[in-house]
Structures are given as C-alpha cells and as structure tokens.
Coordinates of C-alpha atoms and ligand atoms in Angstrom, one line a residue:
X1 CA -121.8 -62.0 -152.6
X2 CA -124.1 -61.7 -149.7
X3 CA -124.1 -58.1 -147.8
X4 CA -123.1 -59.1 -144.0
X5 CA -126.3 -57.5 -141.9
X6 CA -125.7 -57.0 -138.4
X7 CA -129.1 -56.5 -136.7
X8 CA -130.3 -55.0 -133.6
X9 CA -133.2 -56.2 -131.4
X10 CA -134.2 -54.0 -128.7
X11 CA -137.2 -55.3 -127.4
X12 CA -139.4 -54.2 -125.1
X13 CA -136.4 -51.4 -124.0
X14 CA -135.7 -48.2 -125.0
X15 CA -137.3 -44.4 -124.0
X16 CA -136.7 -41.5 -126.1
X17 CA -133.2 -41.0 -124.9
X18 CA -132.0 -44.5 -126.7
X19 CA -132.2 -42.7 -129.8
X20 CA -128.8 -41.1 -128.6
X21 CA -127.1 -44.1 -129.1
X22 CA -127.7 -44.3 -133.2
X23 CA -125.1 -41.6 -133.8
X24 CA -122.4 -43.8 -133.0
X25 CA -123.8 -47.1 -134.5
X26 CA -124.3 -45.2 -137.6
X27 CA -120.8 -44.1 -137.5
X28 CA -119.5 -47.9 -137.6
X29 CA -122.2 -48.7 -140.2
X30 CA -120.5 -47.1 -143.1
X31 CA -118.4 -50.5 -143.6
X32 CA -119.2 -53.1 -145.7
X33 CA -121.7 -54.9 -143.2
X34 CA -125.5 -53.4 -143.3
X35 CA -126.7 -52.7 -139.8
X36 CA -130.0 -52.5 -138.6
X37 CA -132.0 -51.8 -135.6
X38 CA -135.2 -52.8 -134.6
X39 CA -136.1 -50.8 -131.4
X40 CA -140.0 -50.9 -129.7
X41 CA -142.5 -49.7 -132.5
X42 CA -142.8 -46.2 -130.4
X43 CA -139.2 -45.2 -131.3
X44 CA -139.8 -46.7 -135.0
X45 CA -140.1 -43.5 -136.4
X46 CA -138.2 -41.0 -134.6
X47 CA -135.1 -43.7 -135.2
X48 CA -135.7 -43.5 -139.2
X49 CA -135.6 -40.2 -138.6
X50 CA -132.5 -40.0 -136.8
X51 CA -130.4 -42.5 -138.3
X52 CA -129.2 -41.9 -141.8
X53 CA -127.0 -45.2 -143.0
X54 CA -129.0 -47.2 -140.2
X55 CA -132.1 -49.8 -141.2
X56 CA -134.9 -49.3 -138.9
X57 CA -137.2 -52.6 -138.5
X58 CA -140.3 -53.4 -136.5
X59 CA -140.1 -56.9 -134.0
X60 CA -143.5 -58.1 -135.3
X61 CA -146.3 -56.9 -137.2
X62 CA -150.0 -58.3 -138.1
X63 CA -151.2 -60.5 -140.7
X64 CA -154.0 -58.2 -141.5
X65 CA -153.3 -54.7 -143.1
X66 CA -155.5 -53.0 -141.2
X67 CA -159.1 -53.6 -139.4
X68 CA -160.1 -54.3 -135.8
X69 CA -157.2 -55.2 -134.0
X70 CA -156.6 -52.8 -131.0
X71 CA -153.3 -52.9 -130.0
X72 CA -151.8 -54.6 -133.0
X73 CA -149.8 -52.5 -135.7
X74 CA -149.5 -53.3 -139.7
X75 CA -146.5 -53.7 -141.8
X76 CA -147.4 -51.1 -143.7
X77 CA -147.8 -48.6 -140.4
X78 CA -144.4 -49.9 -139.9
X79 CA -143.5 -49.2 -143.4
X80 CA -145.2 -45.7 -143.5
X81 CA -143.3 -44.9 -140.4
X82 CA -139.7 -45.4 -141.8
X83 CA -139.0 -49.0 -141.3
X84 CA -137.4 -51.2 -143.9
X85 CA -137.3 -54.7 -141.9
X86 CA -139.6 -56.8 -139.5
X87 CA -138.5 -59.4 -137.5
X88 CA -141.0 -62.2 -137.4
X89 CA -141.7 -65.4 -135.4
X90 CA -139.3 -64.6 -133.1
X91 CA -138.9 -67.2 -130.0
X92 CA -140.4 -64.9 -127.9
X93 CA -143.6 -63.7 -129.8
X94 CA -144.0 -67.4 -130.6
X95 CA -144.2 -68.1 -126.5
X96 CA -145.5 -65.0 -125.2
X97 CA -148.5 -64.7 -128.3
X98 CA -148.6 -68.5 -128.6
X99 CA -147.5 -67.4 -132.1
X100 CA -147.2 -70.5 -134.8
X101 CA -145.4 -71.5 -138.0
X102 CA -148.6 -70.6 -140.2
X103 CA -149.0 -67.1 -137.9
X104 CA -145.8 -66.4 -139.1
X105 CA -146.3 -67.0 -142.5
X106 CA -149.3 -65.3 -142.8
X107 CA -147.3 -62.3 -141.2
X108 CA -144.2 -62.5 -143.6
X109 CA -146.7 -62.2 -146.4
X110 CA -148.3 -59.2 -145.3
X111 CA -144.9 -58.0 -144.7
X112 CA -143.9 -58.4 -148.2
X113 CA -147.1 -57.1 -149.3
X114 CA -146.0 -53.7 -147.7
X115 CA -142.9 -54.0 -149.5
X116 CA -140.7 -54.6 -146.3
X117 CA -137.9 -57.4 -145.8
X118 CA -138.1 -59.8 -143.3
X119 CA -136.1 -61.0 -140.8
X120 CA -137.5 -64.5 -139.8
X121 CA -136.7 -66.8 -136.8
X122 CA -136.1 -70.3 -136.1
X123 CA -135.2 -72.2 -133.3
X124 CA -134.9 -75.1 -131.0
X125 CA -135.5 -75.4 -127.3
X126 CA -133.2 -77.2 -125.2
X127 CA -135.4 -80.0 -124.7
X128 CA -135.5 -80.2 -128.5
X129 CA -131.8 -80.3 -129.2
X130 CA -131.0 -82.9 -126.3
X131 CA -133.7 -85.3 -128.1
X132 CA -131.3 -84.8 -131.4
X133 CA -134.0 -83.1 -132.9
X134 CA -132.7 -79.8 -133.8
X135 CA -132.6 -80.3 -137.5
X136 CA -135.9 -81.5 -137.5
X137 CA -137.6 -78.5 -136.2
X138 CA -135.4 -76.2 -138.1
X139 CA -136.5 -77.9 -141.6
X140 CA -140.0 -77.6 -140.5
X141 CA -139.9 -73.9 -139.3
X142 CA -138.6 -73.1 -142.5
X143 CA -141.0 -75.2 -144.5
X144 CA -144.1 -74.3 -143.2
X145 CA -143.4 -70.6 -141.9
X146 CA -141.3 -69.0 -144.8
X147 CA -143.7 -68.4 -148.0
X148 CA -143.6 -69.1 -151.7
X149 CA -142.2 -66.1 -153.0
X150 CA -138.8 -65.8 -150.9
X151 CA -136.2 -64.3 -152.5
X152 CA -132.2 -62.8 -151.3
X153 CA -133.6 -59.7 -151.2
X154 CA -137.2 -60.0 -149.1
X155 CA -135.9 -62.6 -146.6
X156 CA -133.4 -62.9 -143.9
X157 CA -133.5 -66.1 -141.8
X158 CA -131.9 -65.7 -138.1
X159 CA -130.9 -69.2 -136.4
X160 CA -132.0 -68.4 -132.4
X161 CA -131.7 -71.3 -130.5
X162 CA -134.2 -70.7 -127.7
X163 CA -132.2 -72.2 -125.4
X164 CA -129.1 -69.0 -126.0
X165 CA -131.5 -66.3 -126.6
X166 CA -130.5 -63.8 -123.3
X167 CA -128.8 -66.9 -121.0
X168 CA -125.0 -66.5 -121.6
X169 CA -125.3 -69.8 -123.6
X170 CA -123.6 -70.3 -127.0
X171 CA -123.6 -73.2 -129.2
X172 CA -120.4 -74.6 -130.6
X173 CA -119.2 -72.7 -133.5
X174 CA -119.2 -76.7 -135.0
X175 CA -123.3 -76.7 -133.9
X176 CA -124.0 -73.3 -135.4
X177 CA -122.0 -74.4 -138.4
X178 CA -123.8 -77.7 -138.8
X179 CA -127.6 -75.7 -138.4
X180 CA -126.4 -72.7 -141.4
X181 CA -125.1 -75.4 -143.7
X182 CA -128.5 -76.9 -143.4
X183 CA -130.6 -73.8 -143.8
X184 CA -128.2 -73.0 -146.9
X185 CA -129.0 -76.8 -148.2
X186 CA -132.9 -76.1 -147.7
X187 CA -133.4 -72.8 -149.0
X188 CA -131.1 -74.2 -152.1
X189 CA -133.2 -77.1 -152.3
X190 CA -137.1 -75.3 -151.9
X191 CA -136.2 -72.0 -153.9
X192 CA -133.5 -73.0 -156.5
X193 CA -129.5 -72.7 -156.2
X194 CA -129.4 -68.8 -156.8
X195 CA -132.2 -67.4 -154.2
X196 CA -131.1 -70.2 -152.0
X197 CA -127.6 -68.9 -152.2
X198 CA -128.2 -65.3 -151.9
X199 CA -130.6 -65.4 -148.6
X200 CA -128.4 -63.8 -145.7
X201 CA -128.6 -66.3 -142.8
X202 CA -128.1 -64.6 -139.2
X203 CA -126.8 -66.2 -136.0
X204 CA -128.7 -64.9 -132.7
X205 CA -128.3 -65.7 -128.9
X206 CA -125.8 -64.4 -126.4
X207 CA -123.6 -62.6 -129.5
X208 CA -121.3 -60.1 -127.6
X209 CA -117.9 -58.6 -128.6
X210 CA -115.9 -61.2 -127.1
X211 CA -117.6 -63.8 -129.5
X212 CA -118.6 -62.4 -132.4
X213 CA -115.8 -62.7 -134.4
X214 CA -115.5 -66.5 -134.2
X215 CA -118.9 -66.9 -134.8
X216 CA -118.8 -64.7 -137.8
X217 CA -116.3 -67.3 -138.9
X218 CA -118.2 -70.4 -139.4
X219 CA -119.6 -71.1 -142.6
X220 CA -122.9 -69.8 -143.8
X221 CA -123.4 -67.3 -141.1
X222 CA -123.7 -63.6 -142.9
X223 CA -124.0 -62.2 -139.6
X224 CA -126.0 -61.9 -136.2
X225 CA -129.1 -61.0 -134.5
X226 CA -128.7 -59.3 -131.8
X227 CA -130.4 -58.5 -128.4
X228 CA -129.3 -57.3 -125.1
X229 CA -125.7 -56.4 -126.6
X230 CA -127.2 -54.1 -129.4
X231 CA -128.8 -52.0 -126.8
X232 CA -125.6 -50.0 -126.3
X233 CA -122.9 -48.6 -128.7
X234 CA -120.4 -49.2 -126.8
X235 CA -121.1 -52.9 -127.0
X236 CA -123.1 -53.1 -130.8
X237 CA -120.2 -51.3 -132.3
X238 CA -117.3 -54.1 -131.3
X239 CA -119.8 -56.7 -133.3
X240 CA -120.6 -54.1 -136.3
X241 CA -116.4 -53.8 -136.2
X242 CA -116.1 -57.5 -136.0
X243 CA -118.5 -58.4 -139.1
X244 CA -116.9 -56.1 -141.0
X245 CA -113.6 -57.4 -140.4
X246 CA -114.9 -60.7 -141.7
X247 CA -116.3 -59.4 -144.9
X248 CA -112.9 -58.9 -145.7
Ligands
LIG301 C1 -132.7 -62.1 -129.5 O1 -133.6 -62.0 -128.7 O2 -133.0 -62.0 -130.7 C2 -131.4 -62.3 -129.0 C3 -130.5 -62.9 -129.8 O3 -131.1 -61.9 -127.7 P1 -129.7 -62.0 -126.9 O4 -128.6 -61.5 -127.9 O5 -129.9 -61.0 -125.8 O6 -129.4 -63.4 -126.6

C-alpha cells in the first residue's frame, strides 16, 4: 500500500508570519495521508522547527554539494536545516533556470546523496498535448531525468501539466487517469513490478477543495501537489481532509 502524500508548494511566498498556518495543517495531518510543505528555503528551518507531524521540503536544490555557487543552496543545507523532501524539475525552475532533464537528474542524485526524498516533476505544455504528444514527453522526462537507483521510498513523481499549473485549468479526470496509468506502466517497466508499484505518483495543477476529491479518485494518483491552494489552511486542510477520505 502506498502512503497518500499531500504536498505543499509555496513558492516564492511566505514571510515569517506563514509559519502560523502549520498548526492547523498539522492538526489534519494526523490521518492516514502524509503531508508535506515545501515553503521558500528561508522559512525551511524555522517550519521543521515548528511543525511536528509535518514534512518540510526544499523546491530545488544544486547538483553540487557544496563549492562556488553564490546564491545556490545544497541538498544537504536543506537536509541539515530540517527538510526531508526536495521538489525538483519543477515547470517552473525548468523555464525560469532554463533547467533540463539531465539538470534534474544530476540534482535528484545529489539529493539522494544527502539522504533526502524527492519529489520530481513532469509535464506537458499546451502546445505539447494539442500535437497528441503528451505521453511522449512524459516517458522521456521520466527516462532521462529520474536516476538509476529509484526506489518507493526515495522518489515521488508529481504529473504537472504546464498548461494547469496556477490557470484554473484541470485536465479530465479520464486525461489524468490515462498520464498515472502510464507513469505506473513505466516505472513498472524501468525499475521492476515492486519499486514500480510502490512509487507514490502525485497530481499537481489547479488542485482546490472543490476538486480534490474526484481527482483523488482516478486511478494511480496517491495524491497531489499543490501550489497556490496550500498556502492557506483554510484551503490545504479541505484537500489533506479529502485524501484522507480516499485512503479509506
Ligand atoms: C505547482 O506549482 O506545483 C502547482 C500545482 O500550482 P497550482 O496548484 O497553484 O496550480
């Protein structure tokens, strides 16, 4: 059985007085679905700090473990600072840092190197799933940015289509259904039936209350990645509250 994770991306938001909405999120998290929040790498620590039952995660972290990088932070800075997780390759870091599929794999490595789990991303633009091309750029996302070595416990893999990521825009449960079952098939298929099967796969883009729980229906998806609507408790908690109800 795979542990339903709901996750929290906070992005570039959050001062000091974010931290007060952990207490509550924490309060939901003591169901059966693992929460975790990754807020800005400032409030890294202070949120490991103040969040007992909550993962704390990084949003990206270098490929180096230290050296001259100015500005740049290591997994195991992220690590030493409290966080379990690191979201990598997210759609975002992949446009903004012209980050790539062997970036990100150099990144997940140094991640697991420092002993944290890894939350990776994949997704199509819009442009790509028009052409019919969605599956295509999933498999190779997952080929060439996940490394050897994966395993249920080191890696999470979020499905973001690009295209939903902060727009209001949802796939069809049927087109989130169809991209999971495929994930599932290639993991299977590259890492054997039993890591394949225990890899959590996450849905991400646009998840809110009012449509979490018939996402967290479709097949394959463990749970969801989440960005504007984890920056408040009063709208994270409805989808903690919803996973859990479909873990049973
Ligand atoms: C994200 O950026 O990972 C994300 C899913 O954002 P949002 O939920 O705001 O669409």
């Amino acid at each position: 059985m795979r542990t339903k994770l709901a996750a929290g991306n906070w992005k570039m938001n959050g001062l000091k007085a974010a931290l007060s909405e952990l207490g509550e999120m924490a309060a939901a998290a003591s169901g059966p679905a693992e929460v975790l929040i990754c807020p800005p790498v400032t409030l890294v620590a202070a949120a490991a700090d103040a969040a007992e039952g909550l993962a704390i995660g990084g949003q990206d972290c270098h490929a180096k473990a230290s050296g001259a990088h100015t500005g740049d932070v290591s997994a195991a800075m992220l690590a030493d600072a409290g966080a379990e997780y690191v979201i990598l390759g997210h759609s975002e870091r992949r446009t903004d840092h012209d980050e790539h599929d062997e970036d990100v794999r150099a990144k997940c490595e140094a991640a697991w190197d420092a002993g944290l789990k890894v939350v990776l991303c994949v997704g199509e633009s819009l442009e790509e799933r028009e052409a019919s091309n969605t599956l295509d750029i999933i498999g190779g996302q997952l080929a060439k940015s996940i490394p050897d070595g994966a395993t249920g416990h080191n890696l999470v893999v979020a499905y973001e289509p690009i295209w939903a990521i902060g727009t209001g825009k949802v796939p069809t449960t049927d087109q989130i259904g169809e991209v999971h079952d495929f994930m599932r098939a290639r993991l299977e298929k590259r890492f054997g039936e039993g890591v394949g099967r225990s890899v959590r796969l996450l849905y991400g883009g646009s998840v809110k209350p009012s449509n979490a729980g018939e996402i967290f229906a479709v097949s394959n998806v463990d749970g969801a990645l989440v960005g504007g609507a984890s920056l408040k408790a009063a709208d994270f908690v409805p989808i903690i509250e919803a996973l859990n109800a479909s873990a049973g």
